[in-house]
PDB file of C-alpha atoms and ligand atoms in Angstrom:
ATOM      1  CA  MET A1309      14.116  -3.562  19.477  1.00 51.00           C
ATOM      2  CA  ASN A1310      10.974  -1.993  17.954  1.00 54.00           C
ATOM      3  CA  LYS A1311       7.759  -2.735  19.731  1.00 83.00           C
ATOM      4  CA  GLY A1312       5.598  -1.374  16.942  1.00 94.00           C
ATOM      5  CA  ARG A1313       4.821  -3.675  14.035  1.00 97.00           C
ATOM      6  CA  VAL A1314       4.463  -2.827  10.380  1.00 98.00           C
ATOM      7  CA  ILE A1315       1.127  -3.850   8.871  1.00 98.00           C
ATOM      8  CA  VAL A1316       1.341  -3.982   5.102  1.00 98.00           C
ATOM      9  CA  ILE A1317      -1.594  -3.982   2.700  1.00 98.00           C
ATOM     10  CA  LEU A1318      -0.390  -4.996  -0.737  1.00 97.00           C
ATOM     11  CA  GLY A1319      -1.847  -6.236  -3.967  1.00 93.00           C
ATOM     12  CA  PRO A1320      -2.691  -4.967  -7.408  1.00 89.00           C
ATOM     13  CA  SER A1321      -4.050  -1.550  -8.106  1.00 86.00           C
ATOM     14  CA  GLY A1322      -7.860  -1.356  -7.967  1.00 87.00           C
ATOM     15  CA  VAL A1323      -8.236  -4.227  -5.518  1.00 90.00           C
ATOM     16  CA  GLY A1324      -9.496  -1.934  -2.733  1.00 93.00           C
ATOM     17  CA  LYS A1325      -6.371  -1.323  -0.647  1.00 95.00           C
ATOM     18  CA  THR A1326      -7.114   2.346   0.053  1.00 94.00           C
ATOM     19  CA  THR A1327     -10.613   1.614   1.365  1.00 95.00           C
ATOM     20  CA  ILE A1328      -9.345  -1.317   3.423  1.00 98.00           C
ATOM     21  CA  CYS A1329      -6.657   0.903   4.980  1.00 97.00           C
ATOM     22  CA  LYS A1330      -9.221   3.565   5.884  1.00 97.00           C
ATOM     23  CA  ARG A1331     -11.379   0.947   7.602  1.00 97.00           C
ATOM     24  CA  ILE A1332      -8.435  -0.488   9.547  1.00 98.00           C
ATOM     25  CA  LEU A1333      -7.508   2.987  10.777  1.00 97.00           C
ATOM     26  CA  ARG A1334     -11.081   3.616  11.860  1.00 97.00           C
ATOM     27  CA  HIS A1335     -11.072   0.447  13.970  1.00 97.00           C
ATOM     28  CA  ARG A1336      -7.534   0.669  15.340  1.00 96.00           C
ATOM     29  CA  PRO A1337      -6.584   4.004  16.859  1.00 94.00           C
ATOM     30  CA  ASP A1338      -3.276   2.405  17.886  1.00 94.00           C
ATOM     31  CA  VAL A1339      -2.231   2.164  14.215  1.00 97.00           C
ATOM     32  CA  CYS A1340      -0.690   5.101  12.285  1.00 97.00           C
ATOM     33  CA  PHE A1341      -0.710   5.386   8.499  1.00 97.00           C
ATOM     34  CA  SER A1342       2.554   5.875   6.631  1.00 98.00           C
ATOM     35  CA  ILE A1343       2.006   8.555   3.985  1.00 98.00           C
ATOM     36  CA  SER A1344       4.072   7.696   0.936  1.00 98.00           C
ATOM     37  CA  ALA A1345       5.733  10.107  -1.438  1.00 98.00           C
ATOM     38  CA  THR A1346       4.997   9.905  -5.143  1.00 98.00           C
ATOM     39  CA  SER A1347       5.929  11.572  -8.401  1.00 98.00           C
ATOM     40  CA  ARG A1348       2.495  10.798  -9.862  1.00 95.00           C
ATOM     41  CA  PRO A1349       0.322  13.846 -10.566  1.00 95.00           C
ATOM     42  CA  LYS A1350      -2.225  14.658  -7.896  1.00 95.00           C
ATOM     43  CA  ARG A1351      -5.791  13.534  -8.681  1.00 92.00           C
ATOM     44  CA  LYS A1352      -8.554  16.117  -8.318  1.00 90.00           C
ATOM     45  CA  ASP A1353      -9.840  14.870  -4.952  1.00 91.00           C
ATOM     46  CA  GLU A1354      -6.396  14.387  -3.393  1.00 95.00           C
ATOM     47  CA  LYS A1355      -4.546  16.711  -1.021  1.00 96.00           C
ATOM     48  CA  ASN A1356      -0.798  17.017  -0.498  1.00 97.00           C
ATOM     49  CA  HIS A1357       0.337  15.291   2.718  1.00 96.00           C
ATOM     50  CA  ARG A1358      -3.034  13.574   3.116  1.00 95.00           C
ATOM     51  CA  GLU A1359      -3.077  10.819   0.448  1.00 94.00           C
ATOM     52  CA  TYR A1360       0.560  11.305  -0.579  1.00 97.00           C
ATOM     53  CA  ILE A1361       3.457  13.699  -0.379  1.00 98.00           C
ATOM     54  CA  PHE A1362       3.417  14.848  -4.001  1.00 98.00           C
ATOM     55  CA  LEU A1363       6.894  15.496  -5.395  1.00 98.00           C
ATOM     56  CA  SER A1364       8.221  16.287  -8.839  1.00 97.00           C
ATOM     57  CA  GLU A1365      10.347  13.534 -10.374  1.00 97.00           C
ATOM     58  CA  LYS A1366      13.412  15.695  -9.701  1.00 98.00           C
ATOM     59  CA  GLU A1367      12.516  16.133  -6.033  1.00 98.00           C
ATOM     60  CA  PHE A1368      11.784  12.419  -5.712  1.00 98.00           C
ATOM     61  CA  LYS A1369      15.235  11.580  -7.090  1.00 98.00           C
ATOM     62  CA  GLU A1370      16.828  14.037  -4.645  1.00 98.00           C
ATOM     63  CA  TRP A1371      15.055  12.241  -1.786  1.00 98.00           C
ATOM     64  CA  ILE A1372      16.472   8.932  -3.099  1.00 98.00           C
ATOM     65  CA  GLU A1373      19.982  10.437  -3.195  1.00 98.00           C
ATOM     66  CA  LYS A1374      19.623  11.655   0.387  1.00 98.00           C
ATOM     67  CA  GLY A1375      18.503   8.206   1.566  1.00 98.00           C
ATOM     68  CA  CYS A1376      15.081   9.444   2.637  1.00 98.00           C
ATOM     69  CA  PHE A1377      13.245   6.254   1.639  1.00 98.00           C
ATOM     70  CA  ILE A1378      13.124   2.901   3.404  1.00 98.00           C
ATOM     71  CA  GLU A1379      11.915   1.477   0.083  1.00 98.00           C
ATOM     72  CA  TYR A1380      10.824   2.923  -3.216  1.00 98.00           C
ATOM     73  CA  ALA A1381       9.640   1.512  -6.506  1.00 96.00           C
ATOM     74  CA  GLU A1382       8.520   2.490  -9.944  1.00 94.00           C
ATOM     75  CA  VAL A1383       4.862   1.556 -10.220  1.00 88.00           C
ATOM     76  CA  HIS A1384       2.957   2.084 -13.490  1.00 82.00           C
ATOM     77  CA  SER A1385       5.689   4.530 -14.685  1.00 86.00           C
ATOM     78  CA  ASN A1386       5.587   6.696 -11.544  1.00 93.00           C
ATOM     79  CA  LEU A1387       7.793   6.644  -8.462  1.00 97.00           C
ATOM     80  CA  TYR A1388       6.436   5.770  -5.028  1.00 97.00           C
ATOM     81  CA  GLY A1389       8.372   5.548  -1.777  1.00 98.00           C
ATOM     82  CA  THR A1390       7.998   5.110   1.962  1.00 98.00           C
ATOM     83  CA  PRO A1391       9.650   7.921   3.932  1.00 98.00           C
ATOM     84  CA  LYS A1392      12.192   6.412   6.296  1.00 98.00           C
ATOM     85  CA  LYS A1393      12.381   8.861   9.188  1.00 97.00           C
ATOM     86  CA  SER A1394       8.694   8.999  10.095  1.00 96.00           C
ATOM     87  CA  LEU A1395       8.324   5.209   9.829  1.00 97.00           C
ATOM     88  CA  GLU A1396      11.300   4.500  12.083  1.00 96.00           C
ATOM     89  CA  GLU A1397      10.316   7.138  14.625  1.00 96.00           C
ATOM     90  CA  THR A1398       6.727   5.883  14.850  1.00 96.00           C
ATOM     91  CA  LEU A1399       7.869   2.284  15.340  1.00 96.00           C
ATOM     92  CA  LYS A1400      10.391   3.340  17.982  1.00 95.00           C
ATOM     93  CA  LYS A1401       7.594   5.006  19.928  1.00 94.00           C
ATOM     94  CA  GLY A1402       5.915   1.600  19.987  1.00 94.00           C
ATOM     95  CA  HIS A1403       3.112   2.443  17.550  1.00 95.00           C
ATOM     96  CA  HIS A1404       2.085   0.120  14.741  1.00 97.00           C
ATOM     97  CA  VAL A1405       2.383   1.483  11.213  1.00 98.00           C
ATOM     98  CA  LEU A1406       0.051   0.701   8.325  1.00 98.00           C
ATOM     99  CA  LEU A1407       1.425   0.829   4.775  1.00 98.00           C
ATOM    100  CA  ASP A1408      -0.297   0.609   1.385  1.00 97.00           C
ATOM    101  CA  VAL A1409       2.341  -0.489  -1.117  1.00 96.00           C
ATOM    102  CA  ASP A1410       2.778  -2.480  -4.286  1.00 93.00           C
ATOM    103  CA  VAL A1411       4.219  -5.992  -4.319  1.00 94.00           C
ATOM    104  CA  GLN A1412       7.839  -4.886  -4.915  1.00 94.00           C
ATOM    105  CA  GLY A1413       7.613  -2.518  -1.951  1.00 96.00           C
ATOM    106  CA  ALA A1414       6.187  -5.251   0.266  1.00 97.00           C
ATOM    107  CA  MET A1415       8.971  -7.680  -0.696  1.00 97.00           C
ATOM    108  CA  ASN A1416      11.571  -5.065   0.228  1.00 97.00           C
ATOM    109  CA  LEU A1417       9.836  -4.298   3.513  1.00 98.00           C
ATOM    110  CA  MET A1418       9.669  -8.013   4.326  1.00 97.00           C
ATOM    111  CA  LYS A1419      13.500  -8.163   4.297  1.00 97.00           C
ATOM    112  CA  LEU A1420      13.710  -5.240   6.722  1.00 97.00           C
ATOM    113  CA  TYR A1421      10.711  -6.123   8.884  1.00 97.00           C
ATOM    114  CA  PRO A1422      10.321  -9.894   8.871  1.00 96.00           C
ATOM    115  CA  ASN A1423       8.018  -9.682  11.888  1.00 95.00           C
ATOM    116  CA  GLY A1424       5.586  -7.430  10.004  1.00 97.00           C
ATOM    117  CA  ILE A1425       2.052  -8.499   9.183  1.00 98.00           C
ATOM    118  CA  TYR A1426       1.583  -8.723   5.424  1.00 98.00           C
ATOM    119  CA  PHE A1427      -1.787  -8.979   3.679  1.00 98.00           C
ATOM    120  CA  PHE A1428      -1.901  -9.707  -0.035  1.00 97.00           C
ATOM    121  CA  ILE A1429      -5.332  -8.529  -1.209  1.00 97.00           C
ATOM    122  CA  VAL A1430      -6.732 -10.333  -4.243  1.00 94.00           C
ATOM    123  CA  PRO A1431      -9.848  -9.556  -6.283  1.00 93.00           C
ATOM    124  CA  PRO A1432     -12.537 -12.205  -6.889  1.00 90.00           C
ATOM    125  CA  GLY A1433     -11.258 -12.345 -10.519  1.00 87.00           C
ATOM    126  CA  MET A1434      -9.506 -10.362 -13.252  1.00 88.00           C
ATOM    127  CA  HIS A1435     -12.803  -9.292 -14.786  1.00 89.00           C
ATOM    128  CA  GLU A1436     -13.881  -7.823 -11.452  1.00 89.00           C
ATOM    129  CA  LEU A1437     -10.538  -6.017 -11.100  1.00 89.00           C
ATOM    130  CA  GLU A1438     -10.973  -4.442 -14.535  1.00 89.00           C
ATOM    131  CA  LYS A1439     -14.523  -3.392 -13.609  1.00 90.00           C
ATOM    132  CA  ARG A1440     -13.293  -1.765 -10.385  1.00 88.00           C
ATOM    133  CA  LEU A1441     -10.480   0.104 -12.147  1.00 86.00           C
ATOM    134  CA  LYS A1442     -12.945   1.449 -14.711  1.00 87.00           C
ATOM    135  CA  LYS A1443     -15.471   2.383 -12.023  1.00 86.00           C
ATOM    136  CA  ARG A1444     -12.844   4.385 -10.099  1.00 78.00           C
ATOM    137  CA  ASP A1445     -12.707   6.716 -13.089  1.00 69.00           C
ATOM    138  CA  THR A1446      -9.327   8.075 -12.010  1.00 73.00           C
ATOM    139  CA  ASP A1447      -7.201   6.726 -14.836  1.00 71.00           C
ATOM    140  CA  GLU A1448      -6.934   6.873 -18.604  1.00 78.00           C
ATOM    141  CA  LYS A1449      -7.739   3.743 -20.649  1.00 82.00           C
ATOM    142  CA  SER A1450      -4.047   3.088 -21.359  1.00 83.00           C
ATOM    143  CA  THR A1451      -3.218   3.390 -17.644  1.00 84.00           C
ATOM    144  CA  ILE A1452      -5.934   0.887 -16.747  1.00 87.00           C
ATOM    145  CA  LYS A1453      -4.467  -1.555 -19.271  1.00 87.00           C
ATOM    146  CA  LYS A1454      -0.995  -1.070 -17.763  1.00 87.00           C
ATOM    147  CA  ARG A1455      -2.396  -1.680 -14.262  1.00 87.00           C
ATOM    148  CA  LEU A1456      -4.060  -4.933 -15.383  1.00 90.00           C
ATOM    149  CA  VAL A1457      -0.883  -6.222 -17.022  1.00 89.00           C
ATOM    150  CA  ASN A1458       1.059  -5.399 -13.840  1.00 89.00           C
ATOM    151  CA  ALA A1459      -1.553  -7.211 -11.738  1.00 91.00           C
ATOM    152  CA  ILE A1460      -0.813 -10.478 -13.556  1.00 91.00           C
ATOM    153  CA  GLU A1461       2.901 -10.048 -12.744  1.00 91.00           C
ATOM    154  CA  GLU A1462       2.092  -9.231  -9.114  1.00 92.00           C
ATOM    155  CA  PHE A1463      -0.065 -12.357  -8.647  1.00 92.00           C
ATOM    156  CA  LYS A1464       3.042 -14.461  -9.313  1.00 94.00           C
ATOM    157  CA  HIS A1465       4.334 -13.454  -5.869  1.00 95.00           C
ATOM    158  CA  VAL A1466       1.209 -14.259  -3.920  1.00 95.00           C
ATOM    159  CA  GLY A1467       2.755 -17.399  -2.386  1.00 96.00           C
ATOM    160  CA  LYS A1468       5.431 -15.345  -0.606  1.00 95.00           C
ATOM    161  CA  PHE A1469       2.910 -13.795   1.745  1.00 96.00           C
ATOM    162  CA  LYS A1470       1.354 -15.417   4.780  1.00 94.00           C
ATOM    163  CA  TYR A1471      -2.056 -13.803   4.590  1.00 98.00           C
ATOM    164  CA  VAL A1472      -3.967 -13.741   1.308  1.00 97.00           C
ATOM    165  CA  ILE A1473      -7.329 -12.021   1.586  1.00 97.00           C
ATOM    166  CA  GLU A1474      -9.944 -12.068  -1.148  1.00 95.00           C
ATOM    167  CA  ASN A1475     -11.787  -8.770  -1.350  1.00 94.00           C
ATOM    168  CA  ARG A1476     -15.144 -10.129  -2.461  1.00 93.00           C
ATOM    169  CA  THR A1477     -17.089  -8.025   0.000  1.00 94.00           C
ATOM    170  CA  LEU A1478     -15.376  -5.215   1.844  1.00 95.00           C
ATOM    171  CA  ASN A1479     -16.904  -5.995   5.248  1.00 97.00           C
ATOM    172  CA  GLU A1480     -15.796  -9.605   5.177  1.00 97.00           C
ATOM    173  CA  ALA A1481     -12.281  -8.777   4.018  1.00 97.00           C
ATOM    174  CA  VAL A1482     -11.851  -6.062   6.656  1.00 98.00           C
ATOM    175  CA  SER A1483     -13.191  -8.209   9.446  1.00 98.00           C
ATOM    176  CA  LYS A1484     -10.750 -11.032   8.549  1.00 98.00           C
ATOM    177  CA  ILE A1485      -7.856  -8.578   8.485  1.00 98.00           C
ATOM    178  CA  LEU A1486      -8.856  -7.015  11.811  1.00 98.00           C
ATOM    179  CA  SER A1487      -9.053 -10.349  13.558  1.00 98.00           C
ATOM    180  CA  ILE A1488      -5.638 -11.399  12.222  1.00 98.00           C
ATOM    181  CA  ILE A1489      -4.131  -8.067  13.358  1.00 98.00           C
ATOM    182  CA  GLU A1490      -5.642  -8.532  16.809  1.00 96.00           C
ATOM    183  CA  ARG A1491      -4.264 -12.067  17.074  1.00 96.00           C
ATOM    184  CA  GLU A1492      -0.797 -11.143  15.748  1.00 96.00           C
ATOM    185  CA  ILE A1493      -0.443  -8.088  17.967  1.00 94.00           C
ATOM    186  CA  SER A1494      -1.518  -9.817  21.139  1.00 89.00           C
ATOM    187  CA  THR A1495       0.926 -12.726  20.705  1.00 76.00           C
TER     188      THR A1495
HETATM  189  P1  5GP B 488      -2.083   4.917  -6.881  1.00 97.92           P
HETATM  190  O1  5GP B 488      -1.402   5.680  -7.958  1.00 97.92           O
HETATM  191  O2  5GP B 488      -3.301   4.190  -7.412  1.00 97.92           O
HETATM  192  O3  5GP B 488      -2.385   5.746  -5.662  1.00 97.92           O
HETATM  193  O4  5GP B 488      -1.065   3.798  -6.366  1.00 97.92           O
HETATM  194  C1  5GP B 488      -0.435   2.949  -7.277  1.00 97.92           C
HETATM  195  C2  5GP B 488       0.276   1.845  -6.556  1.00 97.92           C
HETATM  196  O5  5GP B 488       1.397   2.337  -5.824  1.00 97.92           O
HETATM  197  C3  5GP B 488      -0.585   1.095  -5.537  1.00 97.92           C
HETATM  198  O6  5GP B 488      -0.420  -0.297  -5.783  1.00 97.92           O
HETATM  199  C4  5GP B 488       0.009   1.483  -4.209  1.00 97.92           C
HETATM  200  O7  5GP B 488      -0.136   0.448  -3.252  1.00 97.92           O
HETATM  201  C5  5GP B 488       1.468   1.691  -4.579  1.00 97.92           C
HETATM  202  N1  5GP B 488       2.191   2.510  -3.598  1.00 97.92           N
HETATM  203  C6  5GP B 488       1.728   3.569  -2.904  1.00 97.92           C
HETATM  204  N2  5GP B 488       2.668   4.039  -2.070  1.00 97.92           N
HETATM  205  C7  5GP B 488       3.749   3.243  -2.229  1.00 97.92           C
HETATM  206  C8  5GP B 488       5.062   3.215  -1.624  1.00 97.92           C
HETATM  207  O8  5GP B 488       5.422   4.013  -0.761  1.00 97.92           O
HETATM  208  N3  5GP B 488       5.901   2.244  -2.059  1.00 97.92           N
HETATM  209  C9  5GP B 488       5.556   1.340  -2.999  1.00 97.92           C
HETATM  210  N4  5GP B 488       6.464   0.416  -3.329  1.00 97.92           N
HETATM  211  N5  5GP B 488       4.344   1.331  -3.587  1.00 97.92           N
HETATM  212  C10 5GP B 488       3.452   2.274  -3.211  1.00 97.92           C
END
């Protein structure tokens, strides 16, 4: 039986998941981050094996064939997956693992790790989400549009998750998440 728990931050793109994850890691040295693999091109400020393991589409498909992923999904026309071996090994050692995934990924993880702690992060509104995606300045206009359309689909699943956190202000959202993690882990 694993002693470590999975802690999953999910929600639409642009909602602030990456920043929330960084804050959680800063406050909880007992939590390790699961670095996903992706076939999406590397952004200019990203580093291989830091934000993601960057693979070509061909390599990603080879990893799928070899059963290297615990879950994977196509998100906004790119492939993203959680490497299986490192996740299982970390949990076996009794460490908690933090994951930043889309809604499909979280639903798959929930089947495998029903005792995980799942946080669906929502923006204060669609207009705010669009503003944040534009402000990030990492994506083309057409990509932003695709991400907003996907967000509407993703919101349909919000009721499946125990913890729904509105990211109105980062400090408030993070402090709610940290207190839930503390409570969940100590029970
Ligand atoms: P981005 O391209 O902005 O870094 O991420 C796009 C989306 O992919 C985000 O919603 C992010 O949470 C999701 N994502 C990142 N890694 C994984 C993963 O391993 N599995 C799944 N299912 N989604 C992921």
